[in-house]
Coordinates of C-alpha atoms in Angstrom, one line a residue:
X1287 CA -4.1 -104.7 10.3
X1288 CA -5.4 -101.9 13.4
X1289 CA -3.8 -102.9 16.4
X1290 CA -7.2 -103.2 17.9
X1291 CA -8.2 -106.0 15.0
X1292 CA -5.3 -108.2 16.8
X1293 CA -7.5 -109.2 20.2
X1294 CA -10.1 -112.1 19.2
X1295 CA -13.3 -110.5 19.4
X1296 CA -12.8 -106.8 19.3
X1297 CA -13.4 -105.0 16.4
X1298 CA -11.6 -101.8 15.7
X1299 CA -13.7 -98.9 17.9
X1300 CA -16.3 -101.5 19.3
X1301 CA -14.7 -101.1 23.1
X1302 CA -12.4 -98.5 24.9
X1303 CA -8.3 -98.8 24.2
X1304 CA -7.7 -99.5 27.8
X1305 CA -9.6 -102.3 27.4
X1306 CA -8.6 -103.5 24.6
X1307 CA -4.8 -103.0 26.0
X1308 CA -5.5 -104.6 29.5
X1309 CA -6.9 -107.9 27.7
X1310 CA -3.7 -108.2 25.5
X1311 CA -2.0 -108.1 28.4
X1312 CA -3.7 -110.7 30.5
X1313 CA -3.5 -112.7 28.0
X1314 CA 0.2 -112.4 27.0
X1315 CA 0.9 -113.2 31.0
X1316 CA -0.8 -116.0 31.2
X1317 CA 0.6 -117.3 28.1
X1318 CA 3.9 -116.4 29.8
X1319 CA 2.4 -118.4 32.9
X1320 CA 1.8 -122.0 30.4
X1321 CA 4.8 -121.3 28.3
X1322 CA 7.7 -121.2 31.6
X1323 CA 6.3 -124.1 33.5
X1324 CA 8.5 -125.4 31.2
X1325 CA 11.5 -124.5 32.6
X1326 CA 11.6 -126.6 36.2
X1327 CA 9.5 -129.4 34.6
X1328 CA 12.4 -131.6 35.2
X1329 CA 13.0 -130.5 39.1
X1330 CA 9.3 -131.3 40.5
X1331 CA 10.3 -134.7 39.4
X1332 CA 13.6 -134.7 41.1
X1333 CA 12.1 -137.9 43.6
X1334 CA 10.7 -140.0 40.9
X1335 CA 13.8 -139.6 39.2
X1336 CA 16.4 -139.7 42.3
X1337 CA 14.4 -143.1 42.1
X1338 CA 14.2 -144.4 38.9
X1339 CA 17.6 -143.0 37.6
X1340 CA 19.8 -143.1 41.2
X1341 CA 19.9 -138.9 40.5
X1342 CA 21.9 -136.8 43.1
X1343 CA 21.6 -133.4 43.9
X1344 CA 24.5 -132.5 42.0
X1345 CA 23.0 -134.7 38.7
X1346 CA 20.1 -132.5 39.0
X1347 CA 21.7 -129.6 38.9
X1348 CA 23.2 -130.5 35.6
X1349 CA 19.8 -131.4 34.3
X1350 CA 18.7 -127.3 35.9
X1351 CA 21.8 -126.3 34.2
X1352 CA 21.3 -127.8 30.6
X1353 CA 17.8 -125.7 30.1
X1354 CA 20.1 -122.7 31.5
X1355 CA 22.8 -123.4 28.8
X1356 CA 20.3 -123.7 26.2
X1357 CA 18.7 -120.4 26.9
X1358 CA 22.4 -118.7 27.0
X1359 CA 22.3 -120.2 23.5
X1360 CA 18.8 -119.0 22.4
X1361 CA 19.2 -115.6 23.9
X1362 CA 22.7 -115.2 22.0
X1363 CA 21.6 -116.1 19.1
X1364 CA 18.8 -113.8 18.9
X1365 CA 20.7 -111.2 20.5
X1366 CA 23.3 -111.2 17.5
X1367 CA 21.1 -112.1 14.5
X1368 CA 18.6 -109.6 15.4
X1369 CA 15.6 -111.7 15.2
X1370 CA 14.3 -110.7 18.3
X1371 CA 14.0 -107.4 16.9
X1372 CA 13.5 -108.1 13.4
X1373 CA 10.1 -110.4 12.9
X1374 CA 6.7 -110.4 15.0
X1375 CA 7.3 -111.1 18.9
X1376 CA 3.7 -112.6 18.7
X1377 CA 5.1 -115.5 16.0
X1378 CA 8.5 -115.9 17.5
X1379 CA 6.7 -116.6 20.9
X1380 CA 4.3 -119.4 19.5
X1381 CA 7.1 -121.1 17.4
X1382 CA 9.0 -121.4 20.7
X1383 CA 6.5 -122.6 22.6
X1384 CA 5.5 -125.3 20.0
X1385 CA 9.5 -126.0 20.0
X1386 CA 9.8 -126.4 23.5
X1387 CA 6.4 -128.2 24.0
X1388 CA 7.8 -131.3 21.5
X1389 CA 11.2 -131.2 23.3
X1390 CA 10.1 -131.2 27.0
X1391 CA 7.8 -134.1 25.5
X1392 CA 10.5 -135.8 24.4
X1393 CA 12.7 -135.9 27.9
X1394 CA 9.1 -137.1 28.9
X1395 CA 9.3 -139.7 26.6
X1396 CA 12.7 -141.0 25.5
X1397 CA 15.0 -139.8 27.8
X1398 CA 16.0 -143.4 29.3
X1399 CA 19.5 -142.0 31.0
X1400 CA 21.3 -138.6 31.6
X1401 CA 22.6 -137.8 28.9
X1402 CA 19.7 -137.8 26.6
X1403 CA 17.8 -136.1 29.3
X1404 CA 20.8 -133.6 29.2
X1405 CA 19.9 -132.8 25.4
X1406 CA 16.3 -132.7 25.5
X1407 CA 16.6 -129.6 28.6
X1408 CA 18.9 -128.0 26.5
X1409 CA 16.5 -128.0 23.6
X1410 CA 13.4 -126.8 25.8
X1411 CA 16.3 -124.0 27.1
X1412 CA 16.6 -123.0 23.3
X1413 CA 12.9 -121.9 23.1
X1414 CA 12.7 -120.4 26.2
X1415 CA 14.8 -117.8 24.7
X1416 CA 11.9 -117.3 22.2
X1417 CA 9.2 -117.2 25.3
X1418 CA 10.4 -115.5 28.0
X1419 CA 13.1 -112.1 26.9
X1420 CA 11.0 -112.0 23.4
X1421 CA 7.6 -111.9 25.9
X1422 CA 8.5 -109.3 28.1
X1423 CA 9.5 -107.1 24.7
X1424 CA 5.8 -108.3 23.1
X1425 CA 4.2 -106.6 27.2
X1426 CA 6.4 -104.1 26.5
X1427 CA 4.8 -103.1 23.1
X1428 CA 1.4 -103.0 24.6
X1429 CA 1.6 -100.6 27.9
X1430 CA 4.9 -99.0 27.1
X1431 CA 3.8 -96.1 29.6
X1432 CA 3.7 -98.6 32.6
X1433 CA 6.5 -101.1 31.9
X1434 CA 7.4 -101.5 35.4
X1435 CA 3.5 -102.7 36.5
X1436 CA 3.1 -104.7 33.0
X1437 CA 6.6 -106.5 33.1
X1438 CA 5.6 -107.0 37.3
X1439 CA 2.6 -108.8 36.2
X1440 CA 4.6 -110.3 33.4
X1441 CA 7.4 -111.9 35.6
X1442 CA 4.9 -112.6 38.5
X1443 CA 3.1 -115.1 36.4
X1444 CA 6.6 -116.1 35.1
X1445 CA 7.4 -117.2 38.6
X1446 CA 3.8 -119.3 39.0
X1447 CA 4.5 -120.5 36.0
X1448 CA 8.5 -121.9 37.4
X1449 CA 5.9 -123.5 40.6
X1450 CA 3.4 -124.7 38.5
X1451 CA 5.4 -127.8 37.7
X1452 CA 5.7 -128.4 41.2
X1453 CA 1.5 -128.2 41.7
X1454 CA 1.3 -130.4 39.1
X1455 CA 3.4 -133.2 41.1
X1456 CA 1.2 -132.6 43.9
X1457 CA -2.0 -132.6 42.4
X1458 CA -0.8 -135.8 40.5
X1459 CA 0.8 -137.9 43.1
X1460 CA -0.2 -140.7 42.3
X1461 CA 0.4 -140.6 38.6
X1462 CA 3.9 -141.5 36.7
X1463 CA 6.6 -138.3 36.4
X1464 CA 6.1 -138.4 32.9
X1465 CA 2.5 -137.4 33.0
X1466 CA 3.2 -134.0 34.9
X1467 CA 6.1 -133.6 32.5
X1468 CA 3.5 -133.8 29.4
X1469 CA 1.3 -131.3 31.1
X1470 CA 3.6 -128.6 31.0
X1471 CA 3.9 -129.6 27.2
X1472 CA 0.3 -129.1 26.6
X1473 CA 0.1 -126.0 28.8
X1474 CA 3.0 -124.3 26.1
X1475 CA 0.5 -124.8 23.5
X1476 CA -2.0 -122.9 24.7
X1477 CA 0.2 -120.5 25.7
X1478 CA 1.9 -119.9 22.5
X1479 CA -1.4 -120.3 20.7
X1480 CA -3.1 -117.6 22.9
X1481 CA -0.4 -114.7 22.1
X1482 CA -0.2 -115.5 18.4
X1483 CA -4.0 -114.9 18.8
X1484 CA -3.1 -111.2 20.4
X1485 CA -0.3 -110.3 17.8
X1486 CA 1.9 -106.9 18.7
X1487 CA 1.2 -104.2 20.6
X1488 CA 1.8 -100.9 18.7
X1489 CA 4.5 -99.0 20.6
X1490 CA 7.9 -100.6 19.5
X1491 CA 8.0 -101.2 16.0
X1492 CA 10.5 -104.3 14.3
X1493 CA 14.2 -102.6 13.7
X1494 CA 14.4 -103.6 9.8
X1495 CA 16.0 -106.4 8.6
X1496 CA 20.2 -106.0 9.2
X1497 CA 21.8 -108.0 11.9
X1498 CA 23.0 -105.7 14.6
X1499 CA 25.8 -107.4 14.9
X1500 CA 28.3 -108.1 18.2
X1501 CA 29.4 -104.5 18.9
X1502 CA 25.8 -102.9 18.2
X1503 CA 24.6 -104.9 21.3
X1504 CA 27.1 -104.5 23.3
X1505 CA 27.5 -101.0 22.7
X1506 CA 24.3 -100.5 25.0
X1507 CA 27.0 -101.1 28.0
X1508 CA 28.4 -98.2 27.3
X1509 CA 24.8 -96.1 28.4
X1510 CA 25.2 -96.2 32.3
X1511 CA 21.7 -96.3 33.0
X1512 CA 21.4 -99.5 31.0
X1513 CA 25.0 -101.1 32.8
X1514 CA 23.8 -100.0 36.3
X1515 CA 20.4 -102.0 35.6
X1516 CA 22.4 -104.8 33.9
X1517 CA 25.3 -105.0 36.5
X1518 CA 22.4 -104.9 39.3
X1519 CA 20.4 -107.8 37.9
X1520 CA 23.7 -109.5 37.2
X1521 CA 23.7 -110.2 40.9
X1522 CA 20.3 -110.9 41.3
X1523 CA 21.0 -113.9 39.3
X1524 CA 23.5 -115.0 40.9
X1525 CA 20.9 -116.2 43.6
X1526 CA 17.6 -116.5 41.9
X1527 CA 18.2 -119.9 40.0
X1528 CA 20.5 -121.1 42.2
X1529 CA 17.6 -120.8 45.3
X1530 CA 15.1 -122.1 42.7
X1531 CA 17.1 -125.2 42.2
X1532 CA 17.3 -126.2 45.9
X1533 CA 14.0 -125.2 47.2
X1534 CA 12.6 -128.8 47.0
X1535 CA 15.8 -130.0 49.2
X1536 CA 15.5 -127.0 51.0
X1537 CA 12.0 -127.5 51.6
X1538 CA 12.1 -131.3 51.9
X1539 CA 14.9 -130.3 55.4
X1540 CA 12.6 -128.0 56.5
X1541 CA 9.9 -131.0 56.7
X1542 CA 11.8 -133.4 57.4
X1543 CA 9.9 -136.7 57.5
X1544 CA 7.0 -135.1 55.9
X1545 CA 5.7 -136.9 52.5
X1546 CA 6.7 -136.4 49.1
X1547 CA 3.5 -134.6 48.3
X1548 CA 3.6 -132.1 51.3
X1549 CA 7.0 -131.1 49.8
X1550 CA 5.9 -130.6 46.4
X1551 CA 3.3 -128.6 47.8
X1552 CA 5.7 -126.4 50.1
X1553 CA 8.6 -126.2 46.9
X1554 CA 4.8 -124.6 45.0
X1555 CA 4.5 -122.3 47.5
X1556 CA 8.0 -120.9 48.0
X1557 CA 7.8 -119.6 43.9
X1558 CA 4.8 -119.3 43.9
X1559 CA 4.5 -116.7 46.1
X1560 CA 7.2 -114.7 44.9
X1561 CA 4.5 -114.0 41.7
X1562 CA 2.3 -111.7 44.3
X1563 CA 5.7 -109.9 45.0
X1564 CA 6.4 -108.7 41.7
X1565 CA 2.8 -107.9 41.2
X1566 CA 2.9 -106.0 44.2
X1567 CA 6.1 -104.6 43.4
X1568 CA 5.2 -103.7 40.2
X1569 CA 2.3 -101.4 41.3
X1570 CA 4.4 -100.3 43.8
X1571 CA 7.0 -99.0 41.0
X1572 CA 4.6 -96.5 39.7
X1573 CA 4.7 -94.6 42.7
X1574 CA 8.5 -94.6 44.4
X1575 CA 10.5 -96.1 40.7
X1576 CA 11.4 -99.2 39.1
X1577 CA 15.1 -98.9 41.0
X1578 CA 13.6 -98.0 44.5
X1579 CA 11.7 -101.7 44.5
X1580 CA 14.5 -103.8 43.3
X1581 CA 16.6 -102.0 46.3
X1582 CA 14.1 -102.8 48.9
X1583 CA 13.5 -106.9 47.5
X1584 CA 17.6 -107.2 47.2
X1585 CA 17.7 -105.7 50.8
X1586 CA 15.6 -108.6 51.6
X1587 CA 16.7 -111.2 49.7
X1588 CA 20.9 -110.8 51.1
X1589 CA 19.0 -110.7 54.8
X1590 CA 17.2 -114.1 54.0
X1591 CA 20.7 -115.6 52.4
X1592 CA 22.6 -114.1 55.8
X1593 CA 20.2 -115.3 58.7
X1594 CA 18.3 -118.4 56.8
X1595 CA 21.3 -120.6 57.8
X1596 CA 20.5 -119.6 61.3
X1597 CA 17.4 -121.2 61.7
X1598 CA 18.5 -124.9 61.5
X1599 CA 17.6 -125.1 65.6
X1600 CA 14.2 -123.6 65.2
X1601 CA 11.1 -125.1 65.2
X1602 CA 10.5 -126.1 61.9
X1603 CA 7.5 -123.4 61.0
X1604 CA 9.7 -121.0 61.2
X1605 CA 11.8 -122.3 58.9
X1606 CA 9.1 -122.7 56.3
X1607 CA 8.1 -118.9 56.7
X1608 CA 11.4 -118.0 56.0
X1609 CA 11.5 -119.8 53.0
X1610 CA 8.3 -118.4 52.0
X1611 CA 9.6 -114.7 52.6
X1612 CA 13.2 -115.3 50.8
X1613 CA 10.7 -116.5 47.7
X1614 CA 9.0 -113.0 47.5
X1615 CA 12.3 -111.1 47.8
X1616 CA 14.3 -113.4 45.4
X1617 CA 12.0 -112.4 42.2
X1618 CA 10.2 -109.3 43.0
X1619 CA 12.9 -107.1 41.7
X1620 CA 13.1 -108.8 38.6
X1621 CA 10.9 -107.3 36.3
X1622 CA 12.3 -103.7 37.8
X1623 CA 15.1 -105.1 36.2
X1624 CA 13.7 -105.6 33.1
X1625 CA 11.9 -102.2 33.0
X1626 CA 14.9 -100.2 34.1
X1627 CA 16.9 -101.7 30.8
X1628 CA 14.3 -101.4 28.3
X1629 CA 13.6 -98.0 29.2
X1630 CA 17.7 -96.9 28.9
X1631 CA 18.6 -98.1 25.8
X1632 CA 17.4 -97.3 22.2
X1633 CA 13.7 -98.6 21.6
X1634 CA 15.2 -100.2 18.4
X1635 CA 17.6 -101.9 20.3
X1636 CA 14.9 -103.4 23.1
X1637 CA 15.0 -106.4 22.1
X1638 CA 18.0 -107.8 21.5
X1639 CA 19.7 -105.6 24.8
X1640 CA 16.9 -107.6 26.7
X1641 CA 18.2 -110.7 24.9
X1642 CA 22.1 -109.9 25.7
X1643 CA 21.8 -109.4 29.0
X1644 CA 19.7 -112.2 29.8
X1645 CA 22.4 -114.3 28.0
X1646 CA 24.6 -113.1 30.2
X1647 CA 23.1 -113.1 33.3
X1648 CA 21.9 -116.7 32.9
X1649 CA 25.7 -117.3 32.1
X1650 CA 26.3 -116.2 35.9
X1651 CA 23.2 -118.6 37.1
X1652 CA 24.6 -121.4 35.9
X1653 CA 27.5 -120.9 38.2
X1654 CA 25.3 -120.2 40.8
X1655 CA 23.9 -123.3 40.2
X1656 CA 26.4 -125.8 39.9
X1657 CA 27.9 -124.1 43.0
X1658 CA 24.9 -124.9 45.2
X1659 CA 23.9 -128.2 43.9
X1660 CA 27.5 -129.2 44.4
X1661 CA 27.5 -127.7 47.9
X1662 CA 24.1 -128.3 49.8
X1663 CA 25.0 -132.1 50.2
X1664 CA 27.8 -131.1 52.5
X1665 CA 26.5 -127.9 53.9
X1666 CA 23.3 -128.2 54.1
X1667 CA 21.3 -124.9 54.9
X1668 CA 24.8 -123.0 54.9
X1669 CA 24.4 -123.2 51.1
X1670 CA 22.6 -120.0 51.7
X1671 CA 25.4 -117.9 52.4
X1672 CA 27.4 -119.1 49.2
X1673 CA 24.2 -117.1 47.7
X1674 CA 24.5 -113.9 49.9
X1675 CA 27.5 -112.1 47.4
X1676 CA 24.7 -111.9 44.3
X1677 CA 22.3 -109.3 46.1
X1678 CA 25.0 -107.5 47.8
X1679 CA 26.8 -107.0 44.5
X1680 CA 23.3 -106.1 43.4
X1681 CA 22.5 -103.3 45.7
X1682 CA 26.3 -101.8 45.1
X1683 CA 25.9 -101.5 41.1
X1684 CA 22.2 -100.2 41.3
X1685 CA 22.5 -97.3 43.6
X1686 CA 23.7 -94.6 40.4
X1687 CA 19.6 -95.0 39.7
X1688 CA 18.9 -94.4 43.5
X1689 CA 19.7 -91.2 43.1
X1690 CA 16.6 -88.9 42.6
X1691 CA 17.1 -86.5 39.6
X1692 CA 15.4 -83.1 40.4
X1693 CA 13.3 -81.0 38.0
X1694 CA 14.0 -77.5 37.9
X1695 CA 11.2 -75.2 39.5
X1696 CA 9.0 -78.0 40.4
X1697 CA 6.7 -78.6 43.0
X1698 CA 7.8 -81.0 45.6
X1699 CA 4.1 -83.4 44.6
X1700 CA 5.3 -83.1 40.9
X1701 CA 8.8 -84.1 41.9
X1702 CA 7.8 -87.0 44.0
X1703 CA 5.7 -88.5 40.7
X1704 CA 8.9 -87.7 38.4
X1705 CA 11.3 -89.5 40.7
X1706 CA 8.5 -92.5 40.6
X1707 CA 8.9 -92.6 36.8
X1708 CA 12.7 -91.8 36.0
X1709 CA 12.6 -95.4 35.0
X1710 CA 11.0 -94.6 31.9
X1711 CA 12.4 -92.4 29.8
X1712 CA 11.6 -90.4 26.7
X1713 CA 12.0 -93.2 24.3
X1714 CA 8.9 -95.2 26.0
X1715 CA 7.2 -92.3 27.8
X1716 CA 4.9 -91.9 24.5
X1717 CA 1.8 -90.1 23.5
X1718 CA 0.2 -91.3 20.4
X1719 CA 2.0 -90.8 17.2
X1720 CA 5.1 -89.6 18.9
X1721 CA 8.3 -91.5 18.6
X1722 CA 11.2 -89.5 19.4
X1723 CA 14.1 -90.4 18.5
X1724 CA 16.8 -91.2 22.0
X1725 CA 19.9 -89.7 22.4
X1726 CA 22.5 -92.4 24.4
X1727 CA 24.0 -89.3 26.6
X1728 CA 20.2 -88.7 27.6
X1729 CA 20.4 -90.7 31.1
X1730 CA 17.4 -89.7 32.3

């Protein structure tokens, strides 16, 4: 099939390729947007079921923490079988989101008590591994000359689609918890349906059929352009989840008194917004570099976690524009991230090195987690500062990309637009037809 036969609508020739590629995208990112709301469908319930079920802070946590197991899982399992690599992103995508649709139905439905809510998450965390890594690979595929913008716009709508959940329990306050949980089930579908309708872009190509196998992956730890990316967003998620997790209490202290659907509406906001900062971060990548804007949003983000704790005296608008500002630094260097590693490691390997070290660094958010939704009860905004260690660590293990590679005899305006692309490097910096092959000592 043409690549350009895989949009609904648009026959081979019939519009322009930027078009064509700038619809797949939208339309893979807001599939992304219905297939992740998902993931917190659970936590913009957390009154109804503090309620219903007696939950704690801590209980919910374990709830936040069984979708994060199950996407460890997921990832680790398509990070060592190959699959991610292996058969259609488009198809593995839609089978997940059909997966994770039934299962987050079924917490809706039948989860009576903890522990069969406990297995239900997990399940919706197993196909989240098929949605999210798998997704940014399928973005990847279409623009492979502007990962950073693509996966910015990819992981902004990612982060609406974590608040969307939380809309939902505003706009339906007055309805049962289980109808906002069903929503997010019905918004998967369309998601899922939507990219199988797009199919694969045509840059990066299936790997063949042979497992990779445990060393193969790993062995992309060994490039250190891909472990300065990987050890950086290792710290980033150290906080991102963890923050996630508490927004609605920290939200909740920050209007104190205020009702139930004011705070669902303020918990929206905080991640929501953070979806205009990778956006915005994204464009901004084309011009100063993928590494550059994950420094500057992990600068902010450890001066939120330092001074947030801070504010408990202020007046209380203060506190919420803090909030809002530590949820725009705490994603937006995400999907820089995410561009950084897929552009250092072999494009055969794309998928499952995304998979492996999201495996990973969800291992590390689960931590996070557990440590803040077993702290905040006791130490109530402090909990910030248990958070601070994961962008500091960050900002230490990125800065090898910092530094600014210079090109031989250029001028200093062709040198500034190289150092704004280092990020991408000659295994995704193609022209049509070409597919070079990369060399692991190439670092560049």
């Amino acid at each position: 099939m043409d690549v350009n036969d895989r949009i609904p609508g648009l026959a081979s020739g019939l519009l322009p390729v930027s078009f064509r590629m700038k619809r797949a995208v939208w339309i893979i990112v807001i599939g992304q947007l219905f297939g992740v709301s998902l993931w917190f469908s659970a936590n913009a319930a957390a009154v109804d079921l503090e309620r219903a079920w007696g939950m704690t802070a801590a209980q919910l946590g374990l709830l936040t923490n069984a979708v994060q197991i199950g996407f460890i899982a997921g990832t680790l399992g398509f990070a060592l079988t190959g699959l991610a690599d292996r058969f259609s992103a488009s198809r593995i995508v839609f089978v997940c989101s059909v997966l994770g649709a039934a299962s987050n139905a079924g917490f809706a439905l039948f989860a009576g008590d903890l522990a069969r809510a406990w297995a239900y998450r997990f399940a919706v965390g197993l196909s989240l591994a098929g949605i999210y890594p798998v997704g940014m690979k399928l973005i990847v595929s279409w623009v492979a000359d502007k990962a950073g913008a693509a996966l910015g716009l990819l992981i902004g709508m990612f982060t609406l689609g974590t608040a969307l959940p939380h809309g939902l329990r505003a706009l339906g306050a007055g309805l049962a918890w289980q109808h906002v949980v069903l929503a997010s089930s019905l918004l998967a579908l369309v998601g899922g349906i939507a990219v199988l309708a797009v199919g694969d872009g045509p840059h990066l190509r299936p790997a063949g059929r042979s497992s990779p196998g445990l060393g193969s992956v790993l062995g992309v730890f060994r490039l250190p352009r891909f472990r300065a990316s990987a050890l950086a967003y290792f710290g980033h998620m150290w906080e991102l989840y963890a923050f996630w997790t508490v927004v609605p209490l920290l939200a909740a202290r920050a209007m104190s008194g205020a009702s139930d659907t004011a705070v669902s509406v303020l918990a929206f906001a905080i991640i929501a917004v953070g979806g205009i900062g990778c956006a915005l971060g994204g464009r901004l990548s084309q011009h100063i570099g993928s590494a550059r804007v994950a420094a500057i949003a992990l600068t902010g983000s450890a001066a939120m976690c330092a001074v947030y704790p801070a504010l408990g005296a202020a007046p209380h608008w203060l506190s919420i524009v803090a909030l809002l500002l530590w949820g725009v630094a705490v994603i937006t260097d995400s999907p820089q991230f995410s561009a950084l590693s897929a552009a250092n490691c072999p494009p055969e390997k794309v998928g499952s090195a995304l998979a492996i070290q999201n495996a990973i660094g969800f291992a590390i958010s689960v931590a996070g987690i557990s440590v803040a939704t077993g702290s905040i009860a006791h130490i109530g905004a402090n909990v910030a500062w248990l958070l601070l260690p994961g962008p500091l660590l960050g900002l230490l293990a990125l800065r090898p990309l910092l530094r600014r590679v210079p090109i031989r005899g250029a001028t200093p305006a062709a040198s500034a637009r190289s150092a704004a692309v280092q990020h991408v490097p000659r295994n995704l910096r193609l022209t049509p037809g070409e597919r070079p092959d990369h060399q692991e000592g190439d670092e560049r």
